[in-house]
PDB file of C-alpha atoms in Angstrom:
ATOM      1  CA  MET A   1     -39.617  37.879 -53.401  1.00 77.00           C
ATOM      2  CA  ASP A   2     -42.421  40.412 -52.944  1.00 77.00           C
ATOM      3  CA  ARG A   3     -44.899  37.559 -52.454  1.00 82.00           C
ATOM      4  CA  VAL A   4     -43.021  35.612 -49.783  1.00 83.00           C
ATOM      5  CA  VAL A   5     -41.379  38.121 -47.434  1.00 84.00           C
ATOM      6  CA  PRO A   6     -42.772  41.019 -45.387  1.00 86.00           C
ATOM      7  CA  ASP A   7     -42.917  44.455 -47.031  1.00 89.00           C
ATOM      8  CA  GLU A   8     -40.233  45.846 -44.702  1.00 90.00           C
ATOM      9  CA  HIS A   9     -37.778  43.201 -45.940  1.00 89.00           C
ATOM     10  CA  VAL A  10     -38.567  44.092 -49.556  1.00 92.00           C
ATOM     11  CA  VAL A  11     -37.872  47.752 -48.768  1.00 93.00           C
ATOM     12  CA  ARG A  12     -34.562  46.850 -47.089  1.00 94.00           C
ATOM     13  CA  ALA A  13     -33.547  44.649 -50.022  1.00 93.00           C
ATOM     14  CA  ARG A  14     -34.220  47.503 -52.446  1.00 95.00           C
ATOM     15  CA  GLU A  15     -32.216  49.850 -50.236  1.00 95.00           C
ATOM     16  CA  ALA A  16     -29.322  47.395 -50.193  1.00 96.00           C
ATOM     17  CA  ARG A  17     -29.390  46.996 -53.987  1.00 96.00           C
ATOM     18  CA  ARG A  18     -29.542  50.771 -54.420  1.00 96.00           C
ATOM     19  CA  ALA A  19     -26.543  51.285 -52.124  1.00 96.00           C
ATOM     20  CA  LEU A  20     -24.477  48.632 -53.927  1.00 96.00           C
ATOM     21  CA  ALA A  21     -25.434  50.086 -57.325  1.00 97.00           C
ATOM     22  CA  THR A  22     -24.482  53.577 -56.147  1.00 97.00           C
ATOM     23  CA  TYR A  23     -21.096  52.299 -55.054  1.00 97.00           C
ATOM     24  CA  GLU A  24     -20.542  50.569 -58.391  1.00 97.00           C
ATOM     25  CA  ARG A  25     -21.410  53.759 -60.302  1.00 96.00           C
ATOM     26  CA  ALA A  26     -18.858  55.684 -58.231  1.00 97.00           C
ATOM     27  CA  HIS A  27     -16.264  52.896 -58.096  1.00 96.00           C
ATOM     28  CA  ASP A  28     -13.871  54.391 -60.641  1.00 96.00           C
ATOM     29  CA  LEU A  29     -13.756  57.754 -58.861  1.00 96.00           C
ATOM     30  CA  ILE A  30     -13.345  56.053 -55.494  1.00 95.00           C
ATOM     31  CA  SER A  31     -10.632  53.670 -56.655  1.00 95.00           C
ATOM     32  CA  ILE A  32      -8.443  56.398 -58.156  1.00 97.00           C
ATOM     33  CA  GLY A  33      -8.921  58.649 -55.136  1.00 95.00           C
ATOM     34  CA  ALA A  34     -10.860  61.289 -57.041  1.00 96.00           C
ATOM     35  CA  TYR A  35     -13.991  61.033 -54.911  1.00 96.00           C
ATOM     36  CA  VAL A  36     -14.095  63.596 -52.105  1.00 96.00           C
ATOM     37  CA  GLU A  37     -15.866  62.435 -48.954  1.00 96.00           C
ATOM     38  CA  GLY A  38     -18.871  64.631 -48.259  1.00 96.00           C
ATOM     39  CA  SER A  39     -19.513  65.657 -51.845  1.00 96.00           C
ATOM     40  CA  ASP A  40     -22.420  63.208 -52.256  1.00 97.00           C
ATOM     41  CA  PRO A  41     -24.266  61.818 -49.217  1.00 96.00           C
ATOM     42  CA  GLU A  42     -25.611  58.856 -51.205  1.00 96.00           C
ATOM     43  CA  ILE A  43     -22.099  57.802 -52.242  1.00 97.00           C
ATOM     44  CA  ASP A  44     -20.820  58.362 -48.703  1.00 97.00           C
ATOM     45  CA  ARG A  45     -23.509  56.041 -47.334  1.00 96.00           C
ATOM     46  CA  ALA A  46     -22.867  53.479 -50.072  1.00 96.00           C
ATOM     47  CA  ARG A  47     -19.185  53.466 -49.111  1.00 96.00           C
ATOM     48  CA  ARG A  48     -20.058  52.875 -45.445  1.00 95.00           C
ATOM     49  CA  LEU A  49     -22.531  50.107 -46.294  1.00 95.00           C
ATOM     50  CA  ARG A  50     -20.452  48.279 -48.880  1.00 95.00           C
ATOM     51  CA  GLY A  51     -18.525  46.085 -46.436  1.00 94.00           C
ATOM     52  CA  PRO A  52     -21.494  45.093 -44.278  1.00 94.00           C
ATOM     53  CA  LEU A  53     -23.665  44.423 -47.338  1.00 95.00           C
ATOM     54  CA  ARG A  54     -20.992  42.339 -49.049  1.00 93.00           C
ATOM     55  CA  ALA A  55     -20.650  40.303 -45.864  1.00 92.00           C
ATOM     56  CA  PHE A  56     -24.432  39.883 -45.760  1.00 92.00           C
ATOM     57  CA  VAL A  57     -24.642  38.496 -49.318  1.00 90.00           C
ATOM     58  CA  SER A  58     -21.587  36.243 -48.898  1.00 91.00           C
ATOM     59  CA  GLN A  59     -23.132  33.079 -47.548  1.00 82.00           C
ATOM     60  CA  GLY A  60     -21.245  29.828 -47.776  1.00 84.00           C
ATOM     61  CA  ARG A  61     -22.763  26.824 -49.492  1.00 86.00           C
ATOM     62  CA  ASP A  62     -23.191  24.964 -46.205  1.00 91.00           C
ATOM     63  CA  GLU A  63     -24.461  27.946 -44.215  1.00 89.00           C
ATOM     64  CA  ALA A  64     -28.150  28.284 -43.497  1.00 90.00           C
ATOM     65  CA  CYS A  65     -30.304  30.772 -41.646  1.00 90.00           C
ATOM     66  CA  THR A  66     -33.942  31.394 -41.014  1.00 90.00           C
ATOM     67  CA  LEU A  67     -35.879  34.197 -42.646  1.00 87.00           C
ATOM     68  CA  ALA A  68     -35.922  36.028 -39.316  1.00 91.00           C
ATOM     69  CA  GLU A  69     -32.131  35.733 -39.036  1.00 92.00           C
ATOM     70  CA  SER A  70     -31.750  36.959 -42.604  1.00 89.00           C
ATOM     71  CA  GLN A  71     -34.034  39.936 -41.953  1.00 91.00           C
ATOM     72  CA  ALA A  72     -32.112  40.862 -38.814  1.00 93.00           C
ATOM     73  CA  ALA A  73     -28.769  40.523 -40.610  1.00 93.00           C
ATOM     74  CA  LEU A  74     -29.930  42.780 -43.438  1.00 94.00           C
ATOM     75  CA  ALA A  75     -31.228  45.376 -40.983  1.00 94.00           C
ATOM     76  CA  ASN A  76     -27.883  45.225 -39.194  1.00 94.00           C
ATOM     77  CA  ALA A  77     -25.946  45.573 -42.461  1.00 94.00           C
ATOM     78  CA  LEU A  78     -27.990  48.651 -43.320  1.00 95.00           C
ATOM     79  CA  GLY A  79     -27.114  50.169 -39.960  1.00 89.00           C
ATOM     80  CA  GLU A  80     -30.638  50.098 -38.573  1.00 77.00           C
ATOM     81  CA  ILE A  81     -29.698  48.236 -35.407  1.00 59.00           C
ATOM     82  CA  ARG A  82     -26.812  50.631 -34.748  1.00 54.00           C
ATOM     83  CA  GLY A  83     -29.103  53.612 -35.427  1.00 55.00           C
ATOM     84  CA  GLU A  84     -27.311  54.696 -38.605  1.00 55.00           C
ATOM     85  CA  ALA A  85     -30.226  54.279 -41.028  1.00 48.00           C
ATOM     86  CA  ALA A  86     -30.824  57.087 -43.457  1.00 46.00           C
TER      87      ALA A  86
END
């Protein structure tokens, strides 16, 4: 991927993977209600991003988009368009 997309997209993709991995590490605590909002900003952000990122990676077999559309969708999922980026 690093060879075919702009550096900013690579950075966003890494950020997305990091957020999803953070959520997965905290999943057990979250699912049993043991996680307290505000106790870890990285987990809080991962919780906020989980839905938008899952929607971003859920592309149907017959759906297609351009690289520019994909880049914009990832930026949107990460909250950059809404001004919520970390």
